[in-house]
Each structure stands twice: as structure tokens, then as C-alpha cells.
Coordinates of C-alpha atoms in Angstrom, one line a residue:
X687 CA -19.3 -29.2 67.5
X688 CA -22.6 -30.0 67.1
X689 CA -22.8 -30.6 63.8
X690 CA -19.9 -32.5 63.5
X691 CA -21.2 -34.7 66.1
X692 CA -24.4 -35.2 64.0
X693 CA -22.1 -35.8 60.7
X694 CA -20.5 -38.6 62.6
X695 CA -22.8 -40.5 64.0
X696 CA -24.6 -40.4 60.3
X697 CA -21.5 -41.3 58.9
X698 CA -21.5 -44.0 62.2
X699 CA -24.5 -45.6 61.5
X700 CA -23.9 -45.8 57.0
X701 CA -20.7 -47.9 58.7
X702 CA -22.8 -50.0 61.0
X703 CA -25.5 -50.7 57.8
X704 CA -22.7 -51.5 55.4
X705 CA -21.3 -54.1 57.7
X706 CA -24.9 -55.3 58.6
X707 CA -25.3 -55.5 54.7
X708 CA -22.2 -57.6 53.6
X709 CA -23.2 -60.6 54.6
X710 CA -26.1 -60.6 52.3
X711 CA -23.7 -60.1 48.8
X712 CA -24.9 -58.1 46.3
X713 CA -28.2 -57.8 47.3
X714 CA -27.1 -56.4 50.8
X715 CA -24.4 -54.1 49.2
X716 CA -26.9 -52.7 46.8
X717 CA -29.7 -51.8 49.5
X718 CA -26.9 -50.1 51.4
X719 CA -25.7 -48.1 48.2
X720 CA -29.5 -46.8 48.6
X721 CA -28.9 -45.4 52.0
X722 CA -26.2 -44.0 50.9
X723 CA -27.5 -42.0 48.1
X724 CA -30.5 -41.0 50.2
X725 CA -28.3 -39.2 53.0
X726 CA -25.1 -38.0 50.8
X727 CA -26.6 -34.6 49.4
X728 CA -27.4 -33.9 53.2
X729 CA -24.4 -35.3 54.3
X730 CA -22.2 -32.9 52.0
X731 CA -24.4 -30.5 52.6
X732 CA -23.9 -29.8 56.1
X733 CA -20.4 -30.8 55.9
X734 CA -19.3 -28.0 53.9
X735 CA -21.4 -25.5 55.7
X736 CA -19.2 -27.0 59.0
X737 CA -15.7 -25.6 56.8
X738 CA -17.7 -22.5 55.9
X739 CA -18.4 -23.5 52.1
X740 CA -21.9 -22.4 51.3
X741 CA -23.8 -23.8 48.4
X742 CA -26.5 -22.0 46.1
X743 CA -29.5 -23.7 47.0
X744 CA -30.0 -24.6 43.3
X745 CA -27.1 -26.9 43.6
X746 CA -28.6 -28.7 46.6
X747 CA -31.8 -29.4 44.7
X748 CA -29.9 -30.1 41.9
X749 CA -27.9 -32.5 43.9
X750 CA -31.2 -33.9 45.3
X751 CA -32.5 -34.4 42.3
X752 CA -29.5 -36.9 41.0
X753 CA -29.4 -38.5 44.0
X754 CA -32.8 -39.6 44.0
X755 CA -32.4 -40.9 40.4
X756 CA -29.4 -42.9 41.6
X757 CA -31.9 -44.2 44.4
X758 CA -34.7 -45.4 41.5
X759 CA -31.6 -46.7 39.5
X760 CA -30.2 -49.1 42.5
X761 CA -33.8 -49.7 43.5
X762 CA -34.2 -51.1 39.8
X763 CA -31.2 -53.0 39.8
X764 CA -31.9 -54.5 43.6
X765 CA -35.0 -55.6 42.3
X766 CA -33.1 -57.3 39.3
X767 CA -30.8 -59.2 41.4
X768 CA -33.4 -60.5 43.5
X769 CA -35.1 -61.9 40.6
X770 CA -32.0 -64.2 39.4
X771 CA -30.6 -64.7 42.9
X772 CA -31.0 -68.7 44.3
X773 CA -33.8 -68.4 46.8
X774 CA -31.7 -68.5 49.6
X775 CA -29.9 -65.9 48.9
X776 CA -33.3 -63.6 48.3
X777 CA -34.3 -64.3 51.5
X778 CA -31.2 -63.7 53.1
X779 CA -32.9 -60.8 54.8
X780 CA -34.9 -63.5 56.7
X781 CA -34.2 -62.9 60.2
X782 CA -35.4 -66.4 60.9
X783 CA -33.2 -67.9 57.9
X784 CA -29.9 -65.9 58.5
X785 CA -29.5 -64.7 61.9
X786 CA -30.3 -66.7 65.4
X787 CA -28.2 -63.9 67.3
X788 CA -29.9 -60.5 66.1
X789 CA -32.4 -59.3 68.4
X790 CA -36.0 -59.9 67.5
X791 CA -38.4 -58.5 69.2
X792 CA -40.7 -60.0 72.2
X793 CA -44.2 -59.6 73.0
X794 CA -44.3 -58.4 76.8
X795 CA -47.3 -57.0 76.5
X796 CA -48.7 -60.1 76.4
X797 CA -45.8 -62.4 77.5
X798 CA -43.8 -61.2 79.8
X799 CA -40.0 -62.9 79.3
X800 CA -39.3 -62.5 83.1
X801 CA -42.1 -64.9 83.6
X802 CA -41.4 -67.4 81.0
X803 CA -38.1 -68.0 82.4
X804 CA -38.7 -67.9 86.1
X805 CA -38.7 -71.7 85.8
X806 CA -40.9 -74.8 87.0
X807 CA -43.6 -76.1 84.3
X808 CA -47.1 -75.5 85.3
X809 CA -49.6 -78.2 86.2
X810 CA -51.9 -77.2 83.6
X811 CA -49.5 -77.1 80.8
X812 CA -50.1 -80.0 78.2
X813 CA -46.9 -82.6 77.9
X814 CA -43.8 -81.2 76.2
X815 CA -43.4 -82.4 73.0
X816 CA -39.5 -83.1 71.3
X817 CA -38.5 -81.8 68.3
X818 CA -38.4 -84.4 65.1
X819 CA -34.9 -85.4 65.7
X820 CA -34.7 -85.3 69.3
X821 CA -32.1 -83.4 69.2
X822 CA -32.1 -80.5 72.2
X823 CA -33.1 -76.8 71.6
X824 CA -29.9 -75.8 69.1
X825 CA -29.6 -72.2 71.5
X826 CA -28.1 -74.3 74.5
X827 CA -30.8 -72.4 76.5
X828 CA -32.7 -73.6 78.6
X829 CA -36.1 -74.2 77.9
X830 CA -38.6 -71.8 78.8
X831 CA -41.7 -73.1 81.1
X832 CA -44.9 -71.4 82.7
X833 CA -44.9 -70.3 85.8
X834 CA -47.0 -71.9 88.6
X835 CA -50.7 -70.3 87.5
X836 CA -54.3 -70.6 86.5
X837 CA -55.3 -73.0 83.9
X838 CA -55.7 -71.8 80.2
X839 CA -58.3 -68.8 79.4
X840 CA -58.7 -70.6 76.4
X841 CA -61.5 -73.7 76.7
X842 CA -59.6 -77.3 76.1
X843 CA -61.5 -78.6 73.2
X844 CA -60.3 -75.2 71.4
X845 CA -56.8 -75.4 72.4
X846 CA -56.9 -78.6 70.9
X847 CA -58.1 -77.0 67.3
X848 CA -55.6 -74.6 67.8
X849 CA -52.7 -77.0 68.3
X850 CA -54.0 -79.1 65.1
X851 CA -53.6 -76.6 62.9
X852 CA -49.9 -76.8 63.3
X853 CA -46.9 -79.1 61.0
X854 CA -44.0 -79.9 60.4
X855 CA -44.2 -77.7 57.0
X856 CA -45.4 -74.8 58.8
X857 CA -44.7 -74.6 62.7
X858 CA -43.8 -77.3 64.9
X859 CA -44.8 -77.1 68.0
X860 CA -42.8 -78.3 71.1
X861 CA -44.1 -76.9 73.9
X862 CA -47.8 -75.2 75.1
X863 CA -47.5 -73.0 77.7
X864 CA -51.0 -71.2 79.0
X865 CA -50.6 -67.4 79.6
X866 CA -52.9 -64.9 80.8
X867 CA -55.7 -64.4 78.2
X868 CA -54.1 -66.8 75.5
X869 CA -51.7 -69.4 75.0
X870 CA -47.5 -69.2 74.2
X871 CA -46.9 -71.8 71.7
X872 CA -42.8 -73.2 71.2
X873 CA -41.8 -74.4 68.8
X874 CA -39.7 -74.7 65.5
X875 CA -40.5 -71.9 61.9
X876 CA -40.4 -74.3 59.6
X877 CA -41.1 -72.0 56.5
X878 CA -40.8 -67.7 55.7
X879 CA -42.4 -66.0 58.5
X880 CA -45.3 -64.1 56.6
X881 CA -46.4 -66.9 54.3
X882 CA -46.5 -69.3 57.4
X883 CA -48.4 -67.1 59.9
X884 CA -51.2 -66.3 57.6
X885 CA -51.3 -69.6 56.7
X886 CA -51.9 -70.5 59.9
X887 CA -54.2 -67.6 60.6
X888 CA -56.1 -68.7 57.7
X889 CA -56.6 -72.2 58.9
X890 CA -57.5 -71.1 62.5
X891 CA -60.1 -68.7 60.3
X892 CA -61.5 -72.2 58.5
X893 CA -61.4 -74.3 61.9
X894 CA -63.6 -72.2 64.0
X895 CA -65.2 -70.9 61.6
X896 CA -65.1 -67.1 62.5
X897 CA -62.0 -65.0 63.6
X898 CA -62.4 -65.9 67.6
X899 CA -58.6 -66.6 67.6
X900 CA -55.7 -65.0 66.1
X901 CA -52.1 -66.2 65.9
X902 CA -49.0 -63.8 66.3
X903 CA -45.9 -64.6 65.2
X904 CA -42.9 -63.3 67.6
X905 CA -40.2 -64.1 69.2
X906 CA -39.7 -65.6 72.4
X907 CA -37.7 -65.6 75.4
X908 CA -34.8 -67.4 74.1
X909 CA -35.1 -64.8 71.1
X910 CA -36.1 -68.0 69.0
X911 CA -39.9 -68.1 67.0
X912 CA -42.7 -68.3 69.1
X913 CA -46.5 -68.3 68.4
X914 CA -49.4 -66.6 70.5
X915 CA -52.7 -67.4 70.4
X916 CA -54.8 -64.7 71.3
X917 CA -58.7 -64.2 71.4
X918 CA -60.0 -62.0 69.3
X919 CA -61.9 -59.8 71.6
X920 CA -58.6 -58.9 73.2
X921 CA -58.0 -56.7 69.6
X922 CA -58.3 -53.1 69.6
X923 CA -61.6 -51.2 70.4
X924 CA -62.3 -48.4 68.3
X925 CA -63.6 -45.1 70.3
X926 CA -66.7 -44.6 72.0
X927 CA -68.3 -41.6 72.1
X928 CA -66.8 -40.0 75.0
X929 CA -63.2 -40.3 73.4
X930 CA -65.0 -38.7 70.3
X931 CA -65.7 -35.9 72.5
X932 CA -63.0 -35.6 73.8
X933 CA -61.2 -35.7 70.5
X934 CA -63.0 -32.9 69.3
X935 CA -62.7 -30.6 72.8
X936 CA -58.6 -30.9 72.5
X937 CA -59.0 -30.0 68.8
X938 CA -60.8 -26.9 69.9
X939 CA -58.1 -26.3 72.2
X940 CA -55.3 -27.1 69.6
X941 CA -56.7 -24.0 67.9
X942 CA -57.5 -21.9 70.6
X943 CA -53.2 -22.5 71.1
X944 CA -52.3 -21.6 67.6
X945 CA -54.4 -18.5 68.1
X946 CA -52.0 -17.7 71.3
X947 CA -49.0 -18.7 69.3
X948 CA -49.4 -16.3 66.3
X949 CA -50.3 -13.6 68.9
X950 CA -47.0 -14.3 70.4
X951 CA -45.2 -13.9 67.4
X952 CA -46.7 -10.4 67.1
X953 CA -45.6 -9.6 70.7
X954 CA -49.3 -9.3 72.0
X955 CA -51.3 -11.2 74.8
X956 CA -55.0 -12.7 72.7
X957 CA -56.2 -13.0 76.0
X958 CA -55.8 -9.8 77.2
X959 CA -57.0 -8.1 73.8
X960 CA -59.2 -11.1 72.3
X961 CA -60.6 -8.3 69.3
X962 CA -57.2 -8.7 67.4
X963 CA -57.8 -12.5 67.0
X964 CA -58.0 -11.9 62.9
X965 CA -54.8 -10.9 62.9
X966 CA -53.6 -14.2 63.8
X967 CA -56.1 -16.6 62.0
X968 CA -53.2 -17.2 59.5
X969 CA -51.2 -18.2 62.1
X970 CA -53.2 -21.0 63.4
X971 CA -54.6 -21.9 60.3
X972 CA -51.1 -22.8 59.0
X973 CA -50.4 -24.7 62.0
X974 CA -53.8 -26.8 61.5
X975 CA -52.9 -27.2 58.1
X976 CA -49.8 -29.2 58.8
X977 CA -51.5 -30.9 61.5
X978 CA -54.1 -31.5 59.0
X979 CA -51.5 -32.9 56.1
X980 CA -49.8 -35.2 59.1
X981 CA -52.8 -36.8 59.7
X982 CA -54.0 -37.4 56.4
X983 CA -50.7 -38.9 55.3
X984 CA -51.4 -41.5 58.4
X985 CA -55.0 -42.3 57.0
X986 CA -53.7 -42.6 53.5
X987 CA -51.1 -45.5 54.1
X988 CA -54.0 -46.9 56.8
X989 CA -56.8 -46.9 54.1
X990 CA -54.1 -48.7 51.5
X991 CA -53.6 -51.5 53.7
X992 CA -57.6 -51.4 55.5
X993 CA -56.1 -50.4 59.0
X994 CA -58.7 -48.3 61.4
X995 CA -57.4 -45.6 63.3
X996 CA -58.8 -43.7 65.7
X997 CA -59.9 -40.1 65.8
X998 CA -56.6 -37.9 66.4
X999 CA -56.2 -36.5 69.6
X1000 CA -54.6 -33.1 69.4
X1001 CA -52.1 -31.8 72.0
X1002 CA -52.4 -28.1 72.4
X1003 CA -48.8 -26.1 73.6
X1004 CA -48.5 -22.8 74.2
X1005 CA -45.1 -22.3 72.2
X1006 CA -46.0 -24.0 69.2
X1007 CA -49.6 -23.6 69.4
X1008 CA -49.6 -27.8 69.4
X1009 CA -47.3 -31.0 70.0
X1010 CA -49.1 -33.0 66.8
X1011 CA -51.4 -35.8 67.9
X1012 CA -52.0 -39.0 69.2
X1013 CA -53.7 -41.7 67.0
X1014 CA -54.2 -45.3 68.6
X1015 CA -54.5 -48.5 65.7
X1016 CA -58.2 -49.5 66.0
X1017 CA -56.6 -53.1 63.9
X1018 CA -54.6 -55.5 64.1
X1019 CA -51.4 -54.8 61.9
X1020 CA -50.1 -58.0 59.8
X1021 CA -46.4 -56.9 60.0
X1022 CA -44.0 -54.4 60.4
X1023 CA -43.7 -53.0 57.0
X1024 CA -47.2 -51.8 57.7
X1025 CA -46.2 -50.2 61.0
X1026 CA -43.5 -48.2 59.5
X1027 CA -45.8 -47.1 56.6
X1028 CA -48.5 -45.8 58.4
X1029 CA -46.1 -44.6 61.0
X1030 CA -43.7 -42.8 58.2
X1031 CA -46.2 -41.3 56.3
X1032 CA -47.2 -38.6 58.6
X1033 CA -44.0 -37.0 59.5
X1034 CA -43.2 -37.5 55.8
X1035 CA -46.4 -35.3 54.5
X1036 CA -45.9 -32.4 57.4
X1037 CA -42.2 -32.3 57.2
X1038 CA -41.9 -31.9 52.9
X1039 CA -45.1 -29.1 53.9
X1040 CA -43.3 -27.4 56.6
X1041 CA -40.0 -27.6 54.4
X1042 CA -41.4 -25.8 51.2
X1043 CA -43.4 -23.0 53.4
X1044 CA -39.4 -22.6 55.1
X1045 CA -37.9 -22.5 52.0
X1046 CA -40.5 -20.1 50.0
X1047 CA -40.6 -17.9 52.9
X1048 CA -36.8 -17.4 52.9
X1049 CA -37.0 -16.7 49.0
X1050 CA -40.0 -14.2 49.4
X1051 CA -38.1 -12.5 52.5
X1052 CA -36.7 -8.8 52.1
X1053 CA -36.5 -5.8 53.9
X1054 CA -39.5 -4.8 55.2
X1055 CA -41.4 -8.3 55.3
X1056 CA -43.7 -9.0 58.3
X1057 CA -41.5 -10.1 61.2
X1058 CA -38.8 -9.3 62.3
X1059 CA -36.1 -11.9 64.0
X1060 CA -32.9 -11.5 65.8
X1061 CA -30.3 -13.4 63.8
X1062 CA -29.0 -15.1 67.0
X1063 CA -32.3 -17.0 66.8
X1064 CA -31.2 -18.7 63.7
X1065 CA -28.8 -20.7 66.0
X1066 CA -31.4 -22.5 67.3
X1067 CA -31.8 -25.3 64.6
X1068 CA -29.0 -26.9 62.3
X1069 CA -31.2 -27.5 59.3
X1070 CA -32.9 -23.7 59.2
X1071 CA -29.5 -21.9 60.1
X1072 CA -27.7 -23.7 57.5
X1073 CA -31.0 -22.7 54.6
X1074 CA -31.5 -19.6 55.7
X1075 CA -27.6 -19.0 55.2
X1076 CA -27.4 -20.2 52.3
X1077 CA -30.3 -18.6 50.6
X1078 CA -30.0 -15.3 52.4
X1079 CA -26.5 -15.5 52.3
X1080 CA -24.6 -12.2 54.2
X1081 CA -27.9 -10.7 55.5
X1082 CA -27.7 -12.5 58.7
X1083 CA -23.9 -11.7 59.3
X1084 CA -24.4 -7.7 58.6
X1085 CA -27.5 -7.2 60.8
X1086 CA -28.9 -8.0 64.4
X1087 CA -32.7 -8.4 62.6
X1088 CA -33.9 -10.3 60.0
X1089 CA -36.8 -9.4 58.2
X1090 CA -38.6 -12.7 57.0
X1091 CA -41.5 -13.6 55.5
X1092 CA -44.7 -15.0 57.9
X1093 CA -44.1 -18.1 55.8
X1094 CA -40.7 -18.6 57.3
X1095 CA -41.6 -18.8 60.9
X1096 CA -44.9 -21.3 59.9
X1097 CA -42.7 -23.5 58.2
X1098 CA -40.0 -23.4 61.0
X1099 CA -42.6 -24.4 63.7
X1100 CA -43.8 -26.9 61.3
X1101 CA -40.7 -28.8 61.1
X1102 CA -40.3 -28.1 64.8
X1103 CA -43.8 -30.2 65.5
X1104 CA -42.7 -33.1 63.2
X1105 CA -39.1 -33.4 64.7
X1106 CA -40.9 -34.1 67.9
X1107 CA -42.7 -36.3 66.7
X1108 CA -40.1 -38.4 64.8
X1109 CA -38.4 -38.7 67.9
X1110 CA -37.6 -42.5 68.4
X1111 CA -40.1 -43.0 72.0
X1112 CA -42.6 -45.2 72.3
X1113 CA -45.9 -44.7 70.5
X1114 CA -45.3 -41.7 69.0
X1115 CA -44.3 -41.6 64.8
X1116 CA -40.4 -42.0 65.9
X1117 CA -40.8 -45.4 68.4
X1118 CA -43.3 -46.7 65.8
X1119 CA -41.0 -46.4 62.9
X1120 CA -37.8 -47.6 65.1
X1121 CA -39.6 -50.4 66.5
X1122 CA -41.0 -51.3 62.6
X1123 CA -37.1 -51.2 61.4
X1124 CA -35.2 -52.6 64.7
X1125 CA -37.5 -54.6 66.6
X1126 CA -39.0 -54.1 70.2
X1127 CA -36.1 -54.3 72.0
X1128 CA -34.3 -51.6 70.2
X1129 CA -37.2 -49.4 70.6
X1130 CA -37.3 -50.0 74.1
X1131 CA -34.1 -48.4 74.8
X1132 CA -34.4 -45.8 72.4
X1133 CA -37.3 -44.5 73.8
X1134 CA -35.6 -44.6 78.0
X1135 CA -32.7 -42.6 75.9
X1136 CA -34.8 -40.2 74.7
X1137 CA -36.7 -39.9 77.7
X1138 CA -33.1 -39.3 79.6
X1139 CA -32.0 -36.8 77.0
X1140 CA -35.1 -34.4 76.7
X1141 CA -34.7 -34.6 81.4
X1142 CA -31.4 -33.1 80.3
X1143 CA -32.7 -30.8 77.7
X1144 CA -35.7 -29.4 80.1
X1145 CA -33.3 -27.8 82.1
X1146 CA -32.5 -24.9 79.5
X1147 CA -36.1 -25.7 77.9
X1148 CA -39.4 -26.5 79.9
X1149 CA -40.9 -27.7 76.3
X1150 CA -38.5 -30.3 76.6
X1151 CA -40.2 -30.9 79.7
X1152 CA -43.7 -31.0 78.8
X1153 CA -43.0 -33.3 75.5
X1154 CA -41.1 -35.8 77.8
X1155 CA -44.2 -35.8 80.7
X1156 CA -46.7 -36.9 77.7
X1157 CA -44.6 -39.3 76.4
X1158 CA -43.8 -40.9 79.5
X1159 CA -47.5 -41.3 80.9
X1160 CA -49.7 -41.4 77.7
X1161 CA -47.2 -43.3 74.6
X1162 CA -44.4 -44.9 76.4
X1163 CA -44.8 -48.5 75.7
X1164 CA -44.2 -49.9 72.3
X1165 CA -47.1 -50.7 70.0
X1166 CA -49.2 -53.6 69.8
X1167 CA -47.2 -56.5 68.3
X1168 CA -48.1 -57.5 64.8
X1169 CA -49.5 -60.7 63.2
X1170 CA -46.1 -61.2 61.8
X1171 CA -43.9 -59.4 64.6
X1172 CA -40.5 -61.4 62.9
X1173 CA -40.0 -60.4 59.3
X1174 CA -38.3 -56.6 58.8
X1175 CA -39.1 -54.3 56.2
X1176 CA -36.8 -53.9 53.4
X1177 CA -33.6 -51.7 53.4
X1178 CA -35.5 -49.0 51.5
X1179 CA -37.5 -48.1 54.4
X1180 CA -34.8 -48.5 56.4
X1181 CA -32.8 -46.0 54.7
X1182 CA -36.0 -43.4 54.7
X1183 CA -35.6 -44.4 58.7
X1184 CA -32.4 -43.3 59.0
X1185 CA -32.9 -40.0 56.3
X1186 CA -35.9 -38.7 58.8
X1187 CA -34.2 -39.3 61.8
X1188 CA -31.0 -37.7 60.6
X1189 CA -33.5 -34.1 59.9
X1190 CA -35.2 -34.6 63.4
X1191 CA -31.5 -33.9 64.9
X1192 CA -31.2 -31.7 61.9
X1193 CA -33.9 -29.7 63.2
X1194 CA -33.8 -30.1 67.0
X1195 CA -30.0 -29.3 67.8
X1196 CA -28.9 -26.2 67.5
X1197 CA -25.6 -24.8 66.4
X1198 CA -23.4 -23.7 68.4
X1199 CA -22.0 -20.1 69.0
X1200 CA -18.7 -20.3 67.9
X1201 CA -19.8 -22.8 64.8
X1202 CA -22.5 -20.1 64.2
X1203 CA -20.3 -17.2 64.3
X1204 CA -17.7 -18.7 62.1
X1205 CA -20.2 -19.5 59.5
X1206 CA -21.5 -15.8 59.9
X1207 CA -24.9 -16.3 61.8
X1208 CA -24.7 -13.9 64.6

């Protein structure tokens, strides 16, 4: 049931994108083709494993393989058609261009909407200005004012240089509105989001001289463009040395963990007989490793675009020997694309690791390997009970263990680490790439979904519990916004969205008994 339910909302949400993607012609219809190819092999894949048709794993790669030349194919041909489409039509993915009604996403970390719209225009608020043609706000909303409060944090003669910097070619400002640290600028995009905000940030750059302000481009209350002006010093710190420290003390206890984790596996307490610690040294020093290619995979994308991050902060669990880790932005991101880069990268590196150690160690398994498994355990995950039945085919129907290779159960905790991770919640890798492809909003309620579900989940799992308690009181709020918080990435990230997801379920639900026993696992 399980897996049909997963096969349907994939199936669901290729629907949703098709629709989202008509209006944009061929262009839109050829980025959805892309999706499309991306998740087919999977979707087939654990389709016919539902009816009980198993396919050589050869065939899957095989079927991997053509599907990702289709994807460079379409990818080639998108490109083309963006090249001799009218300009309108090339920007049609333009959220500010096309579409006034999809949600964008709104800064309340530093504007809160509940405020902007509580009404009556504050005292220190410089005189409304009217748009060009005096015609009123084309949303039929009413306009948003500032509530009753101090006067601007920002000194008068620089608000001034601020507002100058603004045009009728760029941004045209209607109304200032003074807000906590900054100022909430309304107003009227008058060109593409990117090219206009670091215009603007360009100009501010030129007009002070230094980079004491910075602009962001979001949207507002009324889910129309809206500019902040922040002060530079409210950016980012890096870490000091205690958070160094600290840093290093939970990495120490990351692998003090791992150690516990491998002894575990061997049925012994480390604690209780510390001596046998070298037999589990492979144990932890896989699980570091894909800790270690996660991370790396962040800094990579972070070093192409020159984005700091901080040091990662490990999360030690006794079951898995660790959760992954948290890494804050120590910059300021220019957009979204750049979110979901970093953001994508590091579940990308660990889960193609933790994939090839499961799938070698399936190939090198045979009677008499390491460890030992019951084959009821092989319920617990979609993605590894559908591989392991189709590379070790009848084994696991005409025996209660399975004898696998160490690299097996490494491979299978890798991918169980990275699922979690990909989970769409807050600042973890899953709310940062949600929140880079759908906006705040979407995010938002993604991550009080998940939080819901894993509540739900804890009661037959306590790891549930544990993942949901760090998520809710160290990473539940979205990320910083970025300089350009309005422009989306393109569909291809979007698809890879969807594609990663689609394996965290994969990986995280389990099958269930009767599917399992009808497919011959059990």
C-alpha cells in the first residue's frame, strides 16, 4: 500500500508540474519532459516490483543510463528554444512577469506580514508616494502601512541616499515604511528581478561608498515586490572560537557514536568491553566517510559561488552512530538557485556514496559473509527491499537470515542519514532545497507537516523522536532570505528536487507485510 501510495503522489506531483508548465509553451513542456525522464526509470521500477515483476539490475542501470541521455538531449534542445524564443516568452518563468497569484515568499524574519498589515501609517514614515499613473495598487488590496513605532534605525540623510538610488527603470518606489533594524520599501519591479537588485545593490555599493547597506529583493505582504534595506552588520557572523570548540567536541562525539553503532551491529556493548574497539573502526570510519563526502559536496558548491560556511556541527545518535550535521551560511546568498546548490549538493555526494557501498555490498554478499540479517528487516525501507530483491533475488524468500556483506549495512545507514536529512523542514538540506524551489511559504508548511508526521512516526520509533526535537528547537525556521528572494531556479533543479525527495520516501517508508510477502521478502 505503501508503495503505491508513494507511486501516486510521484505520479501526483509530474501532473501538478505538467499543468504548472503549460502555460509557458514549449519551453515549459520541455523542462517538464526533463522531470519526467529523471523519475520514469524509478517510477517503473518500483512499479513493477509492486505487480511482482523483478528486473536484473543491469536493466535498471541500463535504463538509467538512457534516461539520463534523454535528460542532456531535452536539456540541449530547452536551451535551443530559449535562444530563438521572443524575450517574453524566455522569461516566462519570471514570477514577477507571469504570475501575481503564485505564492512568493516573504521575509518574516525581518518583516513580519502580521505587522505590515495591522493598519494605521506611522508618524515617522516619509509621505506615500503614487504610482506613475495614479492609478491604485492593481491587487485591490489594501495598502500595507507601519505600525505605530520608533523612528527609522537607519539615520535620515542615509535613507535619503538609499531612496535616490531608485527609478522608474529599475524600482519605483511608493511607499517607505521604517522597520526594526532597516527600512521596507513598496513599490513597483520595473525590470527582471536579478539584473535589477544587483543593480541597485551596486549603486548603494557606489553611493556610500562601502557595503554599509544591502538591498533584498522579496515579496511583500500583499505578495507583490518589495525591497528591504538592511545594514550590513546585521549579516551573518562567522564562528568564534567557542563554536569552534564546540564543533570539534560533537565531532569527537560523532565518532565516539559510530564506534557504539558498529559495536551494535556485532551484538556487543563498547562500553562494557572498550578493548574490542578495532573491531569496529570500519564501522565508524565509513559512517565519517559519508559524513565526510556530505560535507564536502556543501563546500564545493559554496567555494563556486564564494559563500562562507561555518564549521559543521556533527549530531551524534546512538542508532546510526550520527544524524549528519548542521552548517549555518556565514554570507549572504544572492538567490535561490544558490540555496538549492549548496543545499543539494550534500545529500547528492552522500546519497550516490551510500548507494554504491549498498549496491556492491549486495553483489559481494554470499553465504558466509560478515553479518548476518533477518530477512524481515529488509521490510524496513522501500528502496533497499526492492535492490536487495532484485540482485539477491530468491535468497531472501527461502531463508529467515541473510548473510550480507559489511558494506551492505554501511551503505544502508548511509542512505538512512541522508534521507533524514532531505527531509523538507526548516534548515536542514530538505527545507533549504524546498524553500530554494517553492518559496518560504511552501517551506513553511512543509516543515509543520513533517514535524506532525515524524510525532506520529515516534510512537513506533523514538529516532523519529529525537530527529523531530532537533529540528524543532535548533533548524526550524527557514533560512536567511536572499539578495534576490523572487526569481526561482530553473525546472532542472526542480526536477533533481523532486527525484531526491521521491528516494528520501524511497528510503524512509517501509513496505509493508503483505506487499513484502507477496514480493517474497519474508
Amino acid at each position: 500500500m505503501i508503495t503505491v501510495l508513494i507511486l501516486v503522489a510521484a505520479v501526483g506531483i509530474l501532473i501538478w508540474g505538467f499543468i504548472r508548465a503549460r502555460p509557458d509553451g514549449k519551453l515549459g513542456i520541455f523542462a517538464w519532459l526533463q522531470s519526467v525522464v529523471l523519475m520514469l526509470p524509478w517510477l517503473i521500477f518500483f512499479g513493477l516490483f509492486t505487480f511482482g515483476i523483478y528486473l536484473n539490475i543491469a536493466w535498471v542501470l541500463v535504463a538509467v543510463m538512457v534516461s539520463t541521455a534523454i535528460y542532456i538531449y531535452l536539456g540541449r534542445q530547452l536551451r535551443t528554444l530559449a535562444k530563438a524564443a521572443p524575450e517574453g516568452q524566455a522569461q516566462a518563468k519570471d514570477p514577477i512577469t507571469v504570475s501575481q497569484n503564485e505564492p512568493l515568499p516573504t521575509v518574516d524574519v525581518v518583516v513580519e506580514p502580521a505587522d505590515l498589515e495591522a493598519g494605521g501609517e506611522s508618524p515617522t514614515s516619509p509621505k506615500t508616494e503614487s504610482d506613475e499613473s495614479g492609478a491604485p495598487d492593481e491587487s485591490g488590496a489594501p495598502e500595507a502601512t507601519a505600525p505605530p513605532q520608533t523612528p527609522p534605525a537607519i539615520p535620515a540623510e542615509d535613507l535619503t541616499a538609499i531612496e535616490s538610488i531608485f527609478g522608474v527603470d529599475t524600482f519605483f518606489r511608493t511607499e517607505t515604511v521604517p522597520y526594526q533594524a532597516g527600512v521596507f520599501f513598496k513599490g513597483n519591479l520595473r525590470g527582471e528581478a536579478e539584473t535589477t537588485i544587483n543593480a541597485l545593490n551596486a549603486q548603494l555599493k557606489n553611493q556610500f561608498e562601502d557595503d554599509r547597506y544591502r538591498l533584498f529583493l522579496i515579496n511583500g505582504p500583499e505578495d507583490r515586490p518589495a525591497i528591504i534595506a538592511l545594514p550590513s552588520k546585521t549579516d551573518p557572523k562567522p564562528a568564534d572560537i567557542r563554536q569552534k570548540g564546540l564543533a570539534v567536541a560533537l565531532a569527537i562525539a560523532t565518532f565516539i557514536t559510530s564506534l557504539e553503532t558498529g559495536a551494535l551491529l556485532k551484538d556487543f556493548d563498547l562500553f562494557e568491553q572498550p578493548g574490542r574497539w578495532p573491531e569496529v573502526l570500519p564501522t565508524a570510519l565509513a559512517i565519517f566517510a559519508i559524513l565526510a563526502i556530505h560535507e564536502i559536496g556543501h563546500r564545493w558548491q559554496a567555494k563556486r559561488y564564494n559563500i562562507k560556511l561555518s564549521p559543521p556541527f556533527a549530531l551524534p545518535a546512538w542508532q546510526l552512530g550520527s544524524f549528519g550535521a548542521l552548517t549555518r551560511f556565514e554570507s549572504v546568498l544572492p538567490n535561490r538557485t544558490v540555496l538549492f546548490d549548496i543545499a543539494f549538493a550534500g545529500p547528492a555526494a552522500s546519497g550516490l556514496l551510500s548507494l554504491a557501498m549498498l549496491l556492491v555490498g549486495l553483489g559481494l554478499s554470499h553465504p558466509g559473509s560478515l553479518y548476518q540479517l533477518p530477512v524481515d528487516f529488509f521490510q524496513e525501507s522501500v528502496l533497499v527491499g526492492t535492490l536487495a530483491r532484485t540482485i539477491l533475488g530468491d535468497t531472501l524468500q527461502n531463508n529467515d537470515l541473510i548473510d550480507v556483506d559489511p558494506l551492505v549495512l554501511m551503505g544502508w545507514l548511509g542512505l538512512v542519514i541522508t534521507a533524514l536529512n532531505v527531509m523538507p523542514a526548516g534548515r536542514i538540506d530538505g527545507g533549504r532545497i524546498v524553500q530554494a524551489i517553492y518559496g518560504r511559504k511552501i517551506a513553511g508548511r512543509a516543515t509543520a507537516v513533517t514535524l506532525i508526521l515524524l510525532i506520529f512516526v515516534a510512537l513506533a520509533n523514538p529516532l523519529a523522536l529525537y530527529w523531530g526535537a532537533l529540528i524543532l528547537f535548533l533548524q526550524r525556521g527557514e533560512e536567511r532570505p536572499c539578495l534576490d528572494d523572487i526569481s526561482e531556479p530553473d525546472d532542472t533543479r526542480a526536477a533533481l528536487a523532486l527525484l531526491i525527495l521521491f528516494l528520501m520516501l524511497a528510503t524512509l517508508l517501509p513496505l509493508s507485510p503483505a506487499l513484502a510477502g507477496r514480493l517474497g521478502i519474508g
